[in-house]
Tab-separated table of C-alpha atoms in Angstrom:
chain	number	residue	atom	x	y	z
A	1	UNK	CA	-68.826	-32.683	-49.931
A	2	UNK	CA	-68.938	-29.581	-47.736
A	3	UNK	CA	-68.402	-28.427	-44.215
A	4	UNK	CA	-65.839	-30.065	-41.887
A	5	UNK	CA	-65.134	-32.954	-44.289
A	6	UNK	CA	-64.243	-30.576	-47.126
A	7	UNK	CA	-62.023	-28.537	-44.854
A	8	UNK	CA	-60.239	-31.664	-43.655
A	9	UNK	CA	-59.728	-32.826	-47.222
A	10	UNK	CA	-58.271	-29.473	-48.201
A	11	UNK	CA	-55.940	-29.479	-45.201
A	12	UNK	CA	-54.764	-33.008	-46.047
A	13	UNK	CA	-54.060	-32.014	-49.638
A	14	UNK	CA	-52.050	-28.996	-48.535
A	15	UNK	CA	-50.116	-31.133	-46.048
A	16	UNK	CA	-49.338	-33.704	-48.752
A	17	UNK	CA	-48.018	-31.038	-51.118
A	18	UNK	CA	-45.960	-29.552	-48.309
A	19	UNK	CA	-44.464	-32.963	-47.529
A	20	UNK	CA	-43.481	-33.479	-51.177
A	21	UNK	CA	-41.921	-30.030	-51.291
A	22	UNK	CA	-39.949	-30.706	-48.133
A	23	UNK	CA	-38.790	-34.119	-49.380
A	24	UNK	CA	-37.471	-32.527	-52.570
A	25	UNK	CA	-35.783	-29.863	-50.468
A	26	UNK	CA	-34.030	-32.617	-48.497
A	27	UNK	CA	-32.608	-34.011	-51.754
A	28	UNK	CA	-31.424	-30.549	-52.781
A	29	UNK	CA	-29.756	-30.054	-49.381
A	30	UNK	CA	-27.919	-33.366	-49.699
A	31	UNK	CA	-26.910	-32.563	-53.272
A	32	UNK	CA	-25.486	-29.221	-52.147
A	33	UNK	CA	-23.648	-30.444	-49.042
A	34	UNK	CA	-22.811	-34.069	-49.792
A	35	UNK	CA	-23.211	-35.386	-46.263
A	36	UNK	CA	-25.704	-33.913	-43.787
A	37	UNK	CA	-27.155	-34.925	-40.414
A	38	UNK	CA	-30.830	-34.759	-39.484
A	39	UNK	CA	-30.186	-31.746	-37.243
A	40	UNK	CA	-28.737	-29.777	-40.152
A	41	UNK	CA	-31.612	-30.817	-42.416
A	42	UNK	CA	-34.152	-29.666	-39.827
A	43	UNK	CA	-32.376	-26.335	-39.448
A	44	UNK	CA	-32.331	-25.657	-43.192
A	45	UNK	CA	-35.968	-26.658	-43.616
A	46	UNK	CA	-37.067	-24.773	-40.525
A	47	UNK	CA	-38.872	-27.799	-39.072
A	48	UNK	CA	-38.664	-29.902	-35.928
A	49	UNK	CA	-35.980	-32.581	-35.901
A	50	UNK	CA	-38.615	-35.345	-35.718
A	51	UNK	CA	-40.212	-34.042	-38.939
A	52	UNK	CA	-36.854	-33.983	-40.701
A	53	UNK	CA	-36.146	-37.518	-39.513
A	54	UNK	CA	-39.458	-38.801	-40.930
A	55	UNK	CA	-38.734	-37.174	-44.298
A	56	UNK	CA	-35.245	-38.662	-44.451
A	57	UNK	CA	-36.534	-42.076	-43.374
A	58	UNK	CA	-39.103	-42.179	-46.193
A	59	UNK	CA	-36.487	-41.170	-48.765
A	60	UNK	CA	-34.119	-43.793	-47.365
A	61	UNK	CA	-36.781	-46.501	-47.694
A	62	UNK	CA	-37.093	-45.679	-51.412
A	63	UNK	CA	-33.326	-45.661	-51.978
A	64	UNK	CA	-33.049	-41.927	-52.630
A	65	UNK	CA	-31.067	-41.374	-49.423
A	66	UNK	CA	-28.598	-43.619	-47.623
A	67	UNK	CA	-27.075	-43.380	-44.161
A	68	UNK	CA	-23.347	-43.444	-43.653
A	69	UNK	CA	-22.385	-46.204	-41.249
A	70	UNK	CA	-21.481	-45.062	-37.712
A	71	UNK	CA	-21.530	-41.391	-38.684
A	72	UNK	CA	-25.150	-40.396	-38.247
A	73	UNK	CA	-25.129	-38.524	-41.545
A	74	UNK	CA	-26.940	-39.060	-44.807
A	75	UNK	CA	-26.118	-38.672	-48.490
A	76	UNK	CA	-27.902	-39.185	-51.802
A	77	UNK	CA	-28.598	-42.828	-52.666
A	78	UNK	CA	-28.597	-44.734	-55.919
A	79	UNK	CA	-32.311	-44.171	-56.395
A	80	UNK	CA	-31.399	-40.694	-57.594
A	81	UNK	CA	-28.953	-42.223	-60.055
A	82	UNK	CA	-31.724	-44.422	-61.470
A	83	UNK	CA	-33.926	-41.404	-62.072
A	84	UNK	CA	-31.093	-39.445	-63.612
A	85	UNK	CA	-30.244	-42.347	-65.899
A	86	UNK	CA	-33.848	-42.679	-67.024
A	87	UNK	CA	-34.046	-38.970	-67.789
A	88	UNK	CA	-30.771	-39.030	-69.698
A	89	UNK	CA	-31.878	-42.040	-71.741
A	90	UNK	CA	-34.975	-40.160	-72.846
A	91	UNK	CA	-33.136	-37.120	-74.053
A	92	UNK	CA	-33.662	-36.800	-77.788
A	93	UNK	CA	-30.473	-35.584	-79.436
A	94	UNK	CA	-32.332	-34.216	-82.424
A	95	UNK	CA	-34.798	-32.328	-80.261
A	96	UNK	CA	-32.158	-31.018	-77.887
A	97	UNK	CA	-29.985	-29.917	-80.778
A	98	UNK	CA	-32.648	-28.222	-82.893
A	99	UNK	CA	-32.149	-24.703	-81.553
A	100	UNK	CA	-28.391	-25.100	-81.693
A	101	UNK	CA	-28.576	-26.165	-85.340
A	102	UNK	CA	-30.883	-23.276	-86.176
A	103	UNK	CA	-28.589	-20.743	-84.526
A	104	UNK	CA	-25.476	-22.172	-86.187
A	105	UNK	CA	-27.132	-22.354	-89.613
A	106	UNK	CA	-28.233	-18.736	-89.327
A	107	UNK	CA	-24.775	-17.690	-88.174
A	108	UNK	CA	-22.766	-19.569	-90.807
A	109	UNK	CA	-25.508	-19.414	-93.473
A	110	UNK	CA	-24.865	-23.045	-94.438
A	111	UNK	CA	-26.495	-26.424	-93.770
A	112	UNK	CA	-26.085	-27.911	-90.293
A	113	UNK	CA	-26.633	-31.593	-89.494
A	114	UNK	CA	-26.519	-33.893	-86.491
A	115	UNK	CA	-25.538	-37.516	-87.170
A	116	UNK	CA	-25.256	-40.596	-84.984
A	117	UNK	CA	-23.346	-43.836	-85.420
A	118	UNK	CA	-25.455	-46.730	-86.698
A	119	UNK	CA	-23.371	-49.865	-87.184
A	120	UNK	CA	-20.899	-48.908	-89.919
A	121	UNK	CA	-22.525	-45.711	-91.141
A	122	UNK	CA	-23.476	-42.240	-89.975
A	123	UNK	CA	-27.206	-41.526	-89.910
A	124	UNK	CA	-28.421	-37.937	-89.946
A	125	UNK	CA	-31.125	-37.237	-87.377
A	126	UNK	CA	-31.504	-33.474	-87.759
A	127	UNK	CA	-30.894	-30.895	-90.453
A	128	UNK	CA	-31.294	-27.134	-90.728
A	129	UNK	CA	-30.503	-25.239	-93.906
A	130	UNK	CA	-28.944	-21.793	-93.680
A	131	UNK	CA	-30.181	-18.823	-95.733
A	132	UNK	CA	-27.360	-19.198	-98.281
A	133	UNK	CA	-27.562	-22.979	-98.625
A	134	UNK	CA	-27.797	-24.085	-102.254
A	135	UNK	CA	-28.823	-27.713	-101.902
A	136	UNK	CA	-32.378	-28.650	-100.929
A	137	UNK	CA	-31.445	-32.290	-100.313
A	138	UNK	CA	-32.826	-33.630	-97.049
A	139	UNK	CA	-30.302	-35.924	-95.357
A	140	UNK	CA	-32.452	-36.767	-92.315
A	141	UNK	CA	-32.780	-40.519	-91.924
A	142	UNK	CA	-30.155	-41.257	-94.548
A	143	UNK	CA	-26.955	-43.166	-93.868
A	144	UNK	CA	-23.611	-41.904	-95.130
A	145	UNK	CA	-20.190	-43.612	-95.166
A	146	UNK	CA	-17.999	-43.149	-92.118
A	147	UNK	CA	-14.781	-42.685	-94.085
A	148	UNK	CA	-16.006	-40.051	-96.559
A	149	UNK	CA	-18.034	-37.547	-94.521
A	150	UNK	CA	-16.992	-35.133	-91.785
A	151	UNK	CA	-19.573	-36.471	-89.309
A	152	UNK	CA	-18.683	-40.029	-90.227
A	153	UNK	CA	-14.984	-39.482	-89.638
A	154	UNK	CA	-15.632	-37.819	-86.284
A	155	UNK	CA	-17.843	-40.721	-85.206
A	156	UNK	CA	-15.322	-43.248	-86.513
A	157	UNK	CA	-12.450	-41.518	-84.714
A	158	UNK	CA	-14.270	-42.027	-81.398
A	159	UNK	CA	-15.957	-45.355	-82.189
A	160	UNK	CA	-15.257	-48.607	-80.316
A	161	UNK	CA	-12.129	-50.397	-81.517
A	162	UNK	CA	-14.165	-53.165	-83.132
A	163	UNK	CA	-16.051	-50.698	-85.318
A	164	UNK	CA	-12.926	-48.798	-86.292
A	165	UNK	CA	-10.965	-51.960	-87.094
A	166	UNK	CA	-13.874	-53.288	-89.108
A	167	UNK	CA	-14.003	-50.201	-91.322
A	168	UNK	CA	-10.238	-50.004	-91.773
A	169	UNK	CA	-9.928	-53.701	-92.595
A	170	UNK	CA	-12.180	-53.698	-95.646
A	171	UNK	CA	-12.022	-51.959	-98.998
A	172	UNK	CA	-12.976	-48.292	-98.699
A	173	UNK	CA	-15.361	-47.200	-101.432
A	174	UNK	CA	-14.311	-44.290	-103.605
A	175	UNK	CA	-17.003	-41.663	-104.190
A	176	UNK	CA	-14.899	-38.866	-105.709
A	177	UNK	CA	-11.250	-38.463	-106.730
A	178	UNK	CA	-10.629	-36.986	-103.252
A	179	UNK	CA	-12.091	-39.882	-101.227
A	180	UNK	CA	-9.573	-41.386	-98.818
A	181	UNK	CA	-9.350	-45.097	-99.640
A	182	UNK	CA	-6.013	-45.931	-98.023
A	183	UNK	CA	-6.551	-47.309	-94.485
A	184	UNK	CA	-3.277	-45.925	-93.154
A	185	UNK	CA	-4.032	-42.444	-94.462
A	186	UNK	CA	-7.517	-42.623	-92.977
A	187	UNK	CA	-6.067	-43.733	-89.644
A	188	UNK	CA	-3.836	-40.645	-89.627
A	189	UNK	CA	-6.876	-38.465	-90.312
A	190	UNK	CA	-8.746	-40.085	-87.421
A	191	UNK	CA	-5.838	-39.529	-85.031
A	192	UNK	CA	-5.711	-35.897	-86.092
A	193	UNK	CA	-9.436	-35.513	-85.411
A	194	UNK	CA	-9.034	-36.782	-81.852
A	195	UNK	CA	-6.038	-34.506	-81.342
A	196	UNK	CA	-7.586	-31.244	-82.544
A	197	UNK	CA	-11.231	-31.918	-81.655
A	198	UNK	CA	-12.858	-31.646	-85.094
A	199	UNK	CA	-12.865	-33.284	-88.506
A	200	UNK	CA	-13.404	-32.203	-92.095
A	201	UNK	CA	-13.906	-33.409	-95.642
A	202	UNK	CA	-12.883	-31.701	-98.865
A	203	UNK	CA	-15.045	-32.984	-101.734
A	204	UNK	CA	-14.631	-36.553	-100.449
A	205	UNK	CA	-18.270	-37.631	-100.687
A	206	UNK	CA	-19.606	-35.213	-103.277
A	207	UNK	CA	-17.651	-33.092	-105.733
A	208	UNK	CA	-18.046	-29.458	-104.759
A	209	UNK	CA	-19.141	-30.157	-101.165
A	210	UNK	CA	-16.984	-29.468	-98.095
A	211	UNK	CA	-17.826	-29.951	-94.414
A	212	UNK	CA	-16.560	-29.556	-90.850
A	213	UNK	CA	-17.821	-31.609	-87.875
A	214	UNK	CA	-17.246	-31.853	-84.117
A	215	UNK	CA	-18.096	-34.549	-81.541
A	216	UNK	CA	-21.119	-34.434	-79.232
A	217	UNK	CA	-20.788	-36.213	-75.873
A	218	UNK	CA	-23.302	-37.634	-73.423
A	219	UNK	CA	-23.250	-37.366	-69.633
A	220	UNK	CA	-20.604	-40.111	-69.419
A	221	UNK	CA	-18.297	-38.335	-71.858
A	222	UNK	CA	-18.873	-40.815	-74.682
A	223	UNK	CA	-19.199	-39.441	-78.217
A	224	UNK	CA	-22.806	-40.133	-79.243
A	225	UNK	CA	-23.212	-37.802	-82.225
A	226	UNK	CA	-21.461	-35.384	-84.536
A	227	UNK	CA	-22.531	-31.842	-85.363
A	228	UNK	CA	-21.515	-30.674	-88.835
A	229	UNK	CA	-21.745	-27.703	-91.171
A	230	UNK	CA	-21.471	-28.245	-94.904
A	231	UNK	CA	-21.431	-25.972	-97.908
A	232	UNK	CA	-20.242	-25.559	-101.500
A	233	UNK	CA	-16.481	-25.623	-101.916
A	234	UNK	CA	-16.450	-22.278	-103.735
A	235	UNK	CA	-17.900	-20.605	-100.633
A	236	UNK	CA	-16.598	-22.923	-97.911
A	237	UNK	CA	-12.992	-23.447	-98.853
A	238	UNK	CA	-10.663	-25.642	-96.807
A	239	UNK	CA	-8.745	-22.478	-95.936
A	240	UNK	CA	-11.856	-21.392	-94.007
A	241	UNK	CA	-11.897	-24.502	-91.810
A	242	UNK	CA	-9.734	-23.064	-88.985
A	243	UNK	CA	-12.181	-20.150	-88.764
A	244	UNK	CA	-15.328	-22.281	-88.940
A	245	UNK	CA	-14.191	-25.142	-86.728
A	246	UNK	CA	-14.257	-23.270	-83.385
A	247	UNK	CA	-17.867	-22.243	-84.030
A	248	UNK	CA	-18.880	-25.802	-84.873
A	249	UNK	CA	-17.023	-27.104	-81.805
A	250	UNK	CA	-18.793	-24.498	-79.672
A	251	UNK	CA	-22.182	-25.680	-80.956
A	252	UNK	CA	-21.271	-29.319	-80.335
A	253	UNK	CA	-20.078	-28.467	-76.815
A	254	UNK	CA	-23.350	-26.672	-76.095
A	255	UNK	CA	-25.320	-29.733	-77.196
A	256	UNK	CA	-23.038	-31.912	-75.048
A	257	UNK	CA	-23.880	-29.761	-72.034
A	258	UNK	CA	-27.586	-30.164	-72.778
A	259	UNK	CA	-27.006	-33.907	-72.727
A	260	UNK	CA	-25.369	-33.654	-69.300
A	261	UNK	CA	-21.653	-33.500	-70.136
A	262	UNK	CA	-19.732	-30.906	-68.133
A	263	UNK	CA	-16.282	-32.461	-67.956
A	264	UNK	CA	-13.270	-32.615	-70.218
A	265	UNK	CA	-13.112	-34.836	-73.306
A	266	UNK	CA	-11.501	-38.202	-72.656
């Protein structure tokens, strides 16, 4: 195709791209101002009012914009919420947290893991070993007990009541002499985790292994994972926890922000 037809096709394509760009700009204007009239939209876009009205009308028909009754102004509609929810649901915690784990492992020189709650266990979904890490064990995909690991205790501390009651109501398996098997003592540990914002274990799952973990939150503020650092007890003593914990919490907070959480913990 050449000549006038080609030129018309090119002009139509440019016009279509321009319309998409303007429609997205309308959404950004509404996001920035909350409530805006067509006149204000036209002024910000630098277009005629009739053009701005057509753009807003199309977005309104798809649910991305809604008009405020009797006020002549528009705001973002629930169509935007649907898109945001779909994007959030597709966020991969392991993928989003990879760089954070790598940076933390290099900084602390120990093994860093991300774990999620799966029924009554913690399942590791990402692991990065630091340069000084001794163990070569790969925990990815493996489940660990909620009451005997730092990630597990953090997840349990923020788990739904039914999950927490279920764990506390049954016999707690002992893995080492230091494993907490008394439900009341474990409950006190969980309360302390919520209060200070991080949890720890001192040779409770494996003799000679200590760990510190912090909660990771999604866009709604719910705890969906735990970020932990673990190392040998001779190098990562419990006396070091107050020094290590803020760095682990900082990494967990960064991952929470990547998942859309910008508020305060509930």
